[in-house]
Coordinates of C-alpha atoms and ligand atoms in Angstrom, one line a residue:
M1 CA 5.6 -60.5 -66.1
A2 CA 8.1 -62.2 -63.8
G3 CA 7.5 -65.6 -62.2
G4 CA 5.1 -66.4 -59.4
F5 CA 5.8 -66.2 -55.7
V6 CA 4.3 -67.8 -52.7
S7 CA 5.0 -65.9 -49.5
Q8 CA 6.9 -68.1 -47.0
T9 CA 6.2 -67.0 -43.5
P10 CA 5.7 -69.8 -40.9
G11 CA 2.4 -69.7 -39.1
V12 CA 0.7 -67.4 -41.6
R13 CA -1.2 -68.2 -44.8
N14 CA 0.7 -68.0 -48.1
Y15 CA -0.8 -66.2 -51.1
N16 CA 0.0 -66.5 -54.7
Y17 CA 1.1 -63.5 -56.6
K18 CA 3.3 -62.2 -59.4
L19 CA 4.9 -58.8 -59.5
T20 CA 2.8 -57.0 -62.1
P21 CA 3.5 -53.8 -63.8
K22 CA 0.1 -52.6 -62.6
V23 CA 1.0 -52.9 -59.0
F24 CA 4.2 -51.0 -59.6
V25 CA 2.6 -48.2 -61.5
T26 CA -0.3 -47.7 -59.2
C27 CA 1.9 -47.7 -56.1
F28 CA 4.3 -45.3 -57.9
I29 CA 1.5 -42.9 -58.5
G30 CA 0.0 -43.4 -55.1
A31 CA 3.3 -42.5 -53.5
F32 CA 3.0 -39.0 -55.1
G33 CA 0.9 -38.3 -52.1
G34 CA 4.2 -38.0 -50.1
L35 CA 5.4 -35.2 -52.4
I36 CA 3.1 -32.4 -51.0
F37 CA 4.2 -33.3 -47.5
G38 CA 7.8 -33.3 -48.4
Y39 CA 7.7 -30.2 -50.5
D40 CA 6.3 -28.3 -47.6
L41 CA 8.7 -29.8 -45.0
G42 CA 11.6 -28.7 -47.2
I43 CA 10.4 -25.3 -48.3
S44 CA 9.5 -23.6 -45.0
G45 CA 13.0 -23.7 -43.5
G46 CA 14.6 -22.0 -46.5
V47 CA 11.9 -19.4 -46.9
T48 CA 12.1 -18.4 -43.2
S49 CA 15.8 -17.7 -43.7
M50 CA 15.2 -15.5 -46.7
E51 CA 15.7 -11.8 -45.9
P52 CA 13.0 -10.3 -48.2
F53 CA 10.5 -12.7 -46.7
L54 CA 11.5 -11.8 -43.1
E55 CA 11.5 -8.1 -43.9
E56 CA 8.1 -8.3 -45.4
F57 CA 6.3 -10.3 -42.7
F58 CA 8.6 -10.6 -39.7
P59 CA 10.6 -7.3 -39.5
Y60 CA 11.4 -7.9 -35.9
V61 CA 13.2 -11.2 -36.5
H62 CA 14.9 -9.7 -39.5
K63 CA 16.4 -6.9 -37.3
K64 CA 17.5 -9.4 -34.7
M65 CA 19.1 -11.6 -37.3
K66 CA 21.1 -8.7 -38.5
N67 CA 22.4 -8.0 -35.1
A68 CA 25.5 -10.1 -35.1
H69 CA 26.5 -9.5 -31.5
E70 CA 23.5 -11.2 -30.0
N71 CA 23.6 -14.7 -28.6
E72 CA 24.0 -17.1 -31.5
Y73 CA 21.5 -19.6 -30.1
C74 CA 18.7 -17.1 -30.0
R75 CA 19.2 -15.4 -33.3
F76 CA 15.9 -16.6 -34.8
D77 CA 13.8 -17.1 -31.7
S78 CA 10.3 -15.8 -32.6
Q79 CA 7.0 -17.5 -31.8
L80 CA 5.3 -15.8 -34.8
L81 CA 8.0 -17.0 -37.2
T82 CA 7.6 -20.6 -35.9
L83 CA 3.9 -20.3 -36.1
F84 CA 4.3 -19.8 -39.9
T85 CA 6.0 -23.3 -40.0
S86 CA 3.9 -25.1 -37.4
S87 CA 0.4 -23.9 -38.2
L88 CA 0.2 -26.3 -41.1
Y89 CA 0.7 -29.3 -38.8
V90 CA -2.2 -28.3 -36.5
A91 CA -4.4 -28.1 -39.6
A92 CA -3.1 -31.5 -40.7
L93 CA -3.8 -33.0 -37.3
I94 CA -7.5 -31.8 -37.4
S95 CA -8.1 -32.8 -41.0
S96 CA -6.7 -36.3 -40.5
L97 CA -9.4 -37.0 -38.0
F98 CA -12.2 -36.5 -40.5
A99 CA -10.2 -37.7 -43.4
S100 CA -10.4 -41.1 -41.8
T101 CA -14.2 -41.2 -42.4
I102 CA -13.8 -40.1 -46.0
T103 CA -11.1 -42.7 -46.6
R104 CA -13.4 -45.4 -45.3
V105 CA -16.6 -44.3 -46.9
F106 CA -15.5 -43.0 -50.3
G107 CA -12.2 -45.0 -50.7
R108 CA -8.6 -44.1 -50.4
K109 CA -8.3 -42.3 -53.8
W110 CA -10.8 -39.6 -53.1
S111 CA -9.1 -38.8 -49.9
M112 CA -5.9 -38.3 -51.9
F113 CA -7.7 -36.1 -54.5
L114 CA -9.2 -33.9 -51.8
G115 CA -5.7 -33.6 -50.2
G116 CA -4.2 -32.5 -53.5
F117 CA -7.1 -30.0 -54.1
T118 CA -6.9 -28.2 -50.8
F119 CA -3.1 -28.1 -51.1
F120 CA -3.4 -26.5 -54.5
I121 CA -5.6 -23.7 -53.1
G122 CA -3.2 -23.2 -50.2
S123 CA -0.3 -22.8 -52.5
A124 CA -2.1 -20.0 -54.3
F125 CA -2.8 -18.1 -51.1
N126 CA 0.9 -18.4 -50.1
G127 CA 2.4 -17.5 -53.4
F128 CA 0.2 -14.3 -53.7
A129 CA 0.3 -13.5 -49.9
Q130 CA 0.0 -9.8 -49.1
N131 CA -0.2 -10.1 -45.4
I132 CA 0.3 -12.5 -42.5
A133 CA -3.3 -13.5 -42.6
M134 CA -3.1 -14.7 -46.2
L135 CA 0.1 -16.5 -45.3
L136 CA -1.5 -18.3 -42.4
I137 CA -4.7 -19.2 -44.2
G138 CA -2.6 -20.7 -47.0
R139 CA -0.6 -22.7 -44.5
I140 CA -3.8 -24.0 -42.9
L141 CA -5.2 -25.1 -46.3
L142 CA -1.9 -26.8 -47.1
G143 CA -2.2 -28.6 -43.8
F144 CA -5.6 -29.9 -44.6
G145 CA -4.1 -31.3 -47.8
V146 CA -1.3 -33.0 -45.9
G147 CA -3.7 -34.5 -43.4
F148 CA -5.8 -36.1 -46.1
A149 CA -2.8 -37.4 -48.1
N150 CA -1.0 -38.8 -45.1
Q151 CA -4.1 -40.6 -43.9
S152 CA -4.8 -42.3 -47.2
V153 CA -1.5 -42.9 -49.0
P154 CA 0.3 -45.3 -46.5
V155 CA -2.9 -47.3 -46.2
Y156 CA -3.3 -47.4 -50.0
L157 CA 0.2 -48.6 -50.5
S158 CA 0.0 -51.3 -47.8
E159 CA -3.2 -52.6 -49.2
M160 CA -2.1 -52.7 -52.8
A161 CA 1.3 -54.3 -52.1
P162 CA 1.9 -58.1 -52.1
P163 CA 2.5 -59.0 -48.5
N164 CA 6.1 -60.0 -49.0
L165 CA 7.0 -56.7 -50.5
R166 CA 4.7 -54.5 -48.5
G167 CA 7.7 -52.8 -46.7
A168 CA 9.4 -51.8 -50.0
F169 CA 6.2 -50.5 -51.6
N170 CA 5.1 -48.6 -48.5
N171 CA 8.5 -47.0 -48.3
G172 CA 7.7 -45.4 -51.6
F173 CA 5.8 -42.9 -49.5
Q174 CA 8.9 -41.9 -47.6
V175 CA 10.9 -41.7 -50.8
A176 CA 8.4 -39.3 -52.2
I177 CA 8.5 -37.2 -49.0
I178 CA 12.2 -36.9 -49.1
F179 CA 12.2 -36.3 -52.9
G180 CA 9.7 -33.4 -52.2
I181 CA 12.1 -32.1 -49.5
V182 CA 15.1 -32.2 -51.8
V183 CA 13.3 -30.5 -54.7
A184 CA 12.2 -27.8 -52.3
T185 CA 15.7 -27.2 -51.0
I186 CA 17.0 -27.0 -54.5
I187 CA 14.3 -24.5 -55.5
N188 CA 15.1 -22.5 -52.4
Y189 CA 18.7 -22.4 -53.2
F190 CA 18.0 -20.6 -56.5
T191 CA 15.1 -18.5 -55.4
A192 CA 17.1 -17.2 -52.4
Q193 CA 19.4 -15.5 -54.9
M194 CA 16.6 -13.5 -56.5
K195 CA 16.2 -9.9 -55.6
G196 CA 13.0 -8.6 -53.9
N197 CA 9.9 -10.6 -53.1
I198 CA 9.8 -12.8 -56.1
G199 CA 12.0 -15.6 -54.7
W200 CA 9.9 -16.6 -51.7
R201 CA 6.8 -16.3 -53.8
I202 CA 8.1 -18.7 -56.3
S203 CA 9.2 -21.1 -53.6
L204 CA 5.8 -21.1 -51.9
G205 CA 3.7 -20.9 -55.1
L206 CA 5.4 -23.9 -56.7
A207 CA 3.7 -26.1 -54.2
C208 CA 0.9 -26.2 -56.7
V209 CA 3.0 -28.6 -58.9
P210 CA 3.0 -31.6 -56.6
A211 CA -0.6 -30.7 -55.7
V212 CA -1.7 -31.1 -59.4
M213 CA 0.3 -34.3 -59.7
I214 CA -1.6 -35.9 -56.9
M215 CA -5.0 -34.7 -58.2
I216 CA -4.3 -36.2 -61.6
G217 CA -2.8 -39.3 -60.0
A218 CA -5.8 -39.8 -57.8
L219 CA -8.2 -39.6 -60.7
I220 CA -6.5 -42.4 -62.6
L221 CA -5.8 -44.6 -59.7
P222 CA -7.9 -47.7 -59.0
D223 CA -9.1 -48.3 -55.5
T224 CA -7.7 -51.0 -53.3
P225 CA -9.4 -54.4 -53.2
N226 CA -9.8 -54.0 -49.5
S227 CA -11.6 -50.7 -49.9
L228 CA -13.8 -51.9 -52.8
I229 CA -15.0 -54.8 -50.6
E230 CA -15.5 -52.6 -47.6
R231 CA -17.8 -50.5 -49.8
G232 CA -19.8 -53.4 -51.2
Y233 CA -18.1 -53.9 -54.6
S234 CA -16.9 -57.5 -54.2
E235 CA -16.9 -58.4 -57.9
E236 CA -14.8 -55.5 -58.8
A237 CA -12.5 -56.2 -55.8
K238 CA -11.8 -59.7 -57.0
K239 CA -11.0 -58.5 -60.5
M240 CA -8.8 -55.9 -59.1
L241 CA -7.0 -58.4 -56.9
Q242 CA -6.5 -60.7 -59.8
S243 CA -5.1 -58.0 -62.0
I244 CA -2.7 -56.6 -59.4
R245 CA -1.5 -60.0 -58.3
G246 CA -1.1 -61.2 -61.9
T247 CA -3.0 -64.5 -61.4
D248 CA -6.5 -65.8 -61.2
E249 CA -5.7 -67.9 -58.2
V250 CA -6.4 -65.3 -55.6
D251 CA -9.2 -67.2 -53.8
E252 CA -7.4 -67.5 -50.5
E253 CA -6.3 -63.9 -50.2
F254 CA -9.7 -62.7 -51.5
Q255 CA -11.5 -64.9 -49.0
D256 CA -9.4 -63.4 -46.2
L257 CA -10.3 -59.9 -47.4
I258 CA -14.0 -60.8 -47.5
D259 CA -13.8 -62.3 -44.0
A260 CA -12.0 -59.2 -42.7
S261 CA -14.6 -57.0 -44.3
E262 CA -17.5 -59.0 -42.9
E263 CA -16.0 -58.8 -39.5
S264 CA -15.3 -55.1 -39.7
K265 CA -18.9 -54.4 -40.8
Q266 CA -20.1 -55.8 -37.4
V267 CA -18.0 -53.2 -35.7
K268 CA -20.1 -50.2 -35.5
H269 CA -17.7 -47.9 -33.7
P270 CA -14.0 -48.1 -34.8
W271 CA -13.1 -45.3 -32.5
R272 CA -14.6 -47.0 -29.4
N273 CA -13.4 -50.4 -30.6
I274 CA -9.8 -49.5 -30.7
L275 CA -10.0 -49.0 -27.0
L276 CA -10.9 -52.7 -26.4
P277 CA -8.1 -54.7 -24.8
R278 CA -7.6 -56.9 -27.8
Y279 CA -6.5 -53.9 -29.8
R280 CA -4.1 -52.6 -27.1
P281 CA -1.0 -53.4 -29.1
Q282 CA -2.2 -51.4 -32.1
L283 CA -3.4 -48.5 -29.9
I284 CA -0.1 -48.2 -28.1
M285 CA 2.0 -48.6 -31.3
T286 CA 0.0 -46.0 -33.3
C287 CA 0.5 -43.5 -30.4
F288 CA 4.1 -44.2 -29.6
I289 CA 5.6 -44.8 -33.0
P290 CA 4.7 -41.3 -34.4
F291 CA 5.6 -39.7 -31.1
F292 CA 9.0 -41.3 -31.1
Q293 CA 9.5 -40.6 -34.8
Q294 CA 9.2 -36.9 -34.1
L295 CA 11.3 -37.1 -30.9
T296 CA 14.2 -38.3 -32.9
G297 CA 14.6 -34.6 -33.6
I298 CA 14.7 -35.1 -37.3
N299 CA 12.6 -32.0 -38.1
V300 CA 15.1 -29.8 -36.4
I301 CA 17.2 -30.7 -39.4
T302 CA 14.3 -30.7 -41.9
F303 CA 12.8 -27.4 -41.0
Y304 CA 15.7 -25.5 -39.6
A305 CA 18.8 -26.9 -41.3
P306 CA 19.4 -23.6 -43.1
V307 CA 18.8 -21.6 -39.9
L308 CA 20.9 -24.0 -37.9
F309 CA 23.8 -23.7 -40.4
Q310 CA 23.6 -20.0 -40.2
T311 CA 23.7 -20.2 -36.4
L312 CA 26.9 -22.2 -36.9
G313 CA 28.3 -19.2 -38.8
F314 CA 27.7 -20.4 -42.3
G315 CA 26.7 -17.7 -44.9
S316 CA 23.1 -17.8 -46.2
K317 CA 24.1 -19.5 -49.5
A318 CA 26.3 -22.1 -47.8
S319 CA 23.5 -22.9 -45.4
L320 CA 21.0 -23.6 -48.2
L321 CA 23.7 -25.7 -49.9
S322 CA 24.3 -27.7 -46.8
A323 CA 20.6 -28.3 -46.3
M324 CA 20.5 -29.6 -49.9
V325 CA 23.3 -32.0 -49.2
T326 CA 21.7 -33.4 -46.1
G327 CA 18.4 -33.8 -48.1
I328 CA 20.2 -35.7 -50.9
I329 CA 21.9 -38.0 -48.4
E330 CA 18.5 -38.7 -46.8
L331 CA 17.0 -39.6 -50.2
L332 CA 19.8 -42.0 -51.1
C333 CA 19.7 -43.7 -47.7
T334 CA 15.9 -44.2 -47.8
F335 CA 16.6 -46.6 -50.6
V336 CA 18.6 -48.7 -48.2
S337 CA 15.3 -49.3 -46.4
V338 CA 13.4 -49.9 -49.6
F339 CA 15.7 -52.8 -50.5
T340 CA 16.3 -54.3 -47.0
V341 CA 13.1 -53.9 -45.1
D342 CA 11.4 -57.0 -46.3
R343 CA 14.5 -59.1 -46.1
F344 CA 16.1 -58.1 -42.8
G345 CA 12.9 -56.9 -41.3
R346 CA 11.7 -53.8 -39.4
R347 CA 13.4 -54.5 -36.1
V348 CA 16.9 -54.6 -37.4
L349 CA 16.6 -51.3 -39.2
F350 CA 14.9 -49.6 -36.2
L351 CA 17.6 -50.8 -33.8
Q352 CA 20.6 -50.1 -36.0
G353 CA 19.3 -46.7 -37.1
G354 CA 18.6 -45.8 -33.5
I355 CA 22.1 -46.5 -32.4
Q356 CA 23.6 -44.6 -35.3
M357 CA 21.4 -41.5 -34.6
L358 CA 22.3 -41.7 -30.9
I359 CA 26.0 -41.6 -31.4
S360 CA 25.9 -38.8 -34.0
Q361 CA 23.6 -36.7 -31.8
I362 CA 25.9 -36.9 -28.8
A363 CA 28.8 -36.0 -31.0
I364 CA 27.0 -33.0 -32.5
G365 CA 25.9 -31.7 -29.1
A366 CA 29.4 -32.1 -27.7
M367 CA 31.0 -30.2 -30.6
I368 CA 28.6 -27.3 -30.6
G369 CA 28.9 -27.2 -26.8
V370 CA 32.7 -27.0 -26.9
K371 CA 32.7 -24.3 -29.7
F372 CA 29.9 -22.1 -28.5
G373 CA 29.7 -22.9 -24.8
V374 CA 26.7 -21.9 -22.7
A375 CA 27.0 -18.3 -23.6
G376 CA 26.5 -19.0 -27.3
T377 CA 29.3 -16.8 -28.4
G378 CA 32.4 -17.7 -30.3
N379 CA 33.4 -18.8 -33.7
I380 CA 33.6 -22.1 -35.4
G381 CA 36.4 -22.9 -37.8
K382 CA 35.7 -24.2 -41.3
G383 CA 37.0 -27.7 -40.5
D384 CA 34.9 -28.0 -37.4
A385 CA 31.8 -26.7 -39.2
N386 CA 32.3 -29.3 -42.0
L387 CA 32.7 -32.0 -39.4
I388 CA 29.4 -31.0 -37.9
V389 CA 27.8 -31.1 -41.3
A390 CA 29.3 -34.6 -41.8
L391 CA 27.9 -35.7 -38.4
I392 CA 24.5 -34.4 -39.3
C393 CA 24.6 -36.4 -42.5
I394 CA 25.4 -39.6 -40.5
Y395 CA 22.5 -38.8 -38.2
V396 CA 20.1 -38.2 -41.2
A397 CA 21.3 -41.5 -42.8
G398 CA 20.4 -43.4 -39.7
F399 CA 16.9 -41.8 -39.7
A400 CA 16.5 -42.4 -43.4
W401 CA 16.6 -46.2 -43.2
S402 CA 14.8 -46.5 -39.8
W403 CA 12.3 -44.2 -38.2
G404 CA 11.6 -42.2 -41.3
P405 CA 10.0 -44.9 -43.5
L406 CA 9.1 -47.3 -40.7
G407 CA 7.3 -44.6 -38.8
W408 CA 4.7 -44.7 -41.6
L409 CA 5.0 -48.3 -42.6
V410 CA 4.5 -50.1 -39.2
P411 CA 1.4 -48.2 -38.1
S412 CA -0.2 -48.8 -41.5
E413 CA 0.3 -52.5 -41.5
I414 CA -0.5 -53.7 -38.0
S415 CA -4.2 -52.9 -37.8
P416 CA -7.1 -55.1 -38.9
L417 CA -9.6 -53.5 -41.3
E418 CA -12.2 -52.8 -38.6
I419 CA -9.9 -50.3 -36.8
R420 CA -7.6 -49.4 -39.7
S421 CA -8.9 -45.9 -40.5
A422 CA -9.1 -45.0 -36.9
A423 CA -5.6 -46.3 -36.2
Q424 CA -4.2 -44.4 -39.1
A425 CA -6.0 -41.2 -38.0
I426 CA -4.4 -41.6 -34.6
N427 CA -1.0 -42.2 -36.2
V428 CA -1.2 -39.1 -38.5
S429 CA -2.6 -36.8 -35.8
V430 CA 0.0 -37.8 -33.2
N431 CA 2.7 -37.4 -35.8
M432 CA 1.4 -34.0 -36.8
F433 CA 0.9 -32.9 -33.2
F434 CA 4.6 -33.6 -32.3
T435 CA 5.7 -32.2 -35.7
F436 CA 3.9 -29.1 -34.6
L437 CA 5.5 -29.0 -31.2
V438 CA 9.0 -29.5 -32.5
A439 CA 8.5 -26.9 -35.2
Q440 CA 7.0 -24.4 -32.7
L441 CA 9.4 -24.9 -29.9
F442 CA 12.7 -25.7 -31.5
L443 CA 14.0 -22.2 -31.9
T444 CA 13.0 -21.3 -28.4
M445 CA 14.5 -24.6 -27.1
L446 CA 17.7 -23.9 -28.9
C447 CA 17.8 -20.5 -27.4
H448 CA 17.3 -21.9 -23.9
M449 CA 18.7 -25.4 -23.9
K450 CA 21.5 -24.5 -26.3
F451 CA 23.6 -27.5 -27.3
G452 CA 21.8 -29.5 -24.6
L453 CA 19.0 -29.8 -27.1
F454 CA 20.9 -32.5 -29.0
F455 CA 21.3 -34.5 -25.7
F456 CA 17.5 -34.0 -25.1
F457 CA 16.7 -35.7 -28.4
A458 CA 19.4 -38.3 -27.8
F459 CA 17.7 -39.3 -24.5
F460 CA 14.5 -40.0 -26.5
V461 CA 16.4 -42.1 -29.0
V462 CA 17.6 -44.3 -26.2
L463 CA 14.0 -44.7 -25.0
M464 CA 12.6 -45.5 -28.4
T465 CA 15.3 -48.0 -29.2
I466 CA 14.6 -49.9 -25.9
F467 CA 10.9 -49.7 -26.7
I468 CA 11.3 -51.3 -30.1
Y469 CA 13.6 -53.9 -28.8
L470 CA 11.1 -55.0 -26.1
M471 CA 7.7 -54.2 -27.6
L472 CA 7.7 -54.5 -31.4
P473 CA 7.4 -58.0 -32.9
E474 CA 8.7 -58.5 -36.4
T475 CA 6.0 -57.9 -39.0
K476 CA 7.8 -58.5 -42.2
N477 CA 6.1 -60.7 -44.8
V478 CA 3.0 -61.2 -42.6
P479 CA -0.3 -60.5 -44.5
I480 CA -2.1 -57.6 -42.9
E481 CA -5.2 -59.6 -42.2
E482 CA -3.1 -62.2 -40.4
M483 CA -1.3 -59.9 -38.0
N484 CA -3.0 -61.2 -34.9
R485 CA -0.8 -64.3 -34.9
V486 CA 2.2 -62.1 -34.5
W487 CA 0.8 -60.2 -31.5
K488 CA -0.4 -63.5 -29.9
A489 CA 3.1 -64.9 -30.0
H490 CA 4.7 -61.8 -28.4
W491 CA 5.8 -62.1 -24.7
F492 CA 3.9 -59.0 -23.6
W493 CA 1.1 -58.4 -26.1
G494 CA 0.1 -62.1 -26.2
R495 CA -1.9 -61.7 -23.0
F496 CA -4.2 -59.1 -24.7
I497 CA -5.1 -61.3 -27.6
P498 CA -7.7 -64.0 -26.9
D499 CA -6.7 -67.4 -28.2
E500 CA -9.7 -67.4 -30.6
A501 CA -8.7 -64.1 -32.1
V502 CA -6.1 -65.7 -34.1
N503 CA -8.7 -67.7 -36.0
M504 CA -11.8 -65.9 -35.2
G505 CA -13.0 -62.6 -36.6
A506 CA -13.8 -59.3 -35.0
A507 CA -17.5 -59.7 -35.1
E508 CA -17.5 -62.9 -33.1
M509 CA -14.9 -61.4 -30.8
Q510 CA -17.1 -58.4 -30.2
Q511 CA -20.1 -60.6 -29.4
K512 CA -18.0 -62.5 -26.9
S513 CA -16.7 -59.4 -25.2
V514 CA -20.2 -58.0 -24.5
Ligands
BGC601 C1 8.6 -37.6 -41.0 C2 8.7 -36.1 -41.2 C3 10.1 -35.8 -41.6 C4 10.4 -36.6 -42.9 C5 11.8 -36.3 -43.5 C6 9.0 -38.3 -42.3 O1 8.8 -39.6 -42.2 O2 7.3 -37.9 -40.7 O3 8.4 -35.5 -40.0 O4 10.3 -34.5 -41.8 O5 10.3 -37.9 -42.7 O6 12.8 -36.4 -42.7

């Protein structure tokens, strides 16, 4: 395969590697893990705007929706309806906590397999649902699946990828998420036109397809060298490293992995350890990055775009079509990140994307405010409605090359092995918690905060952009096990990293700190 590379980052070690087909194929399959998450994100919004579905399970909301004279902002406000969407994320939150142990003890691939399996069972419950209980049990099972997959896939991709291309490979997860969303919106578009209950059943039931894809994918995937070493299979790990890096000269990288593993074995309590001062940057980042990612307000669009478009006066079909368009834009724009993240770095994308989202959110809020006012009555012309859709696309594009992929990439690449599973579990559970909150509260917030809701999210975009500017050092091209040097050089985080930590391992550090 293609010629060899040596990573060129000053101050950090350089490893040899070639881009092998094997690393591409395994990461491609690994990224399937994003499909189940994406399919679900995309399917719920459309299903909750389908009349037969509402009639069957939420007759009260259906009646309210039919009542055209009511306040537009409050058309869909129902806690039970939002519980349908959000229950999944509570389950994902809980499962990601114990998925971290499975990921560490049995390897990344078995976590993915389990994720696919529970998701599969959940899709059957939903597709055949006869009552709300079946619907909710299905959602919870799907949530368990998502928790397992989101815990293991980003770590899998970051560990498999050569350091210089880690950003691009890891972004495959986000590409798969958005692909799942787009496929779901296309399916919804067609099933919404079917008569009776068959449409929503197909939409929910087809979740079994990405589930089967991950299960099969997980069975054929090799485990990462890091995970093999962590579980005591050093010989296999070295062979794996040689085959994915396309060269026999992997001694330096292999030694770093062995050292990292030795150090991590001395650490008995990853959960307690992550609270030590020397891991403060990782702890803060793995809490704040997912929190901010959700406070961009992206899931207002992901879950409720069809509902939002109906609120804006679009017909049901036009709403689903517009949701499809925003999804396709998001997918295309995610590739901008894939191709630039390792060249321009994480910070540039975060900052540029933040500013773009901010401007478009303010414009959307202002336009809706002018058209519907505080009372939420009035009509919006075709031209204005199209302009709002265009602004939403600009906003989604900004998210697609910044907080979307980087919200998963950065937390998965900044933690040393001894705290990696715990850090990723925090990342997933914080993300799921705020996904749940936004999903649960959005329709009520829209009803009460009206167009001000867009300014509310814009405020957080300002905060997160300042946060990145001041607190996140650039991590592009830095091998994961060498990340301490980056923190040490940072104006703020440097004080938490003892000088020796840059060269010394966790075990020695821990002995020093007791
Ligand atoms: C986020 C999701 C979001 C999706 C698509 C992901 O990175 O975690 O909450 O729905 O991107 O926009």
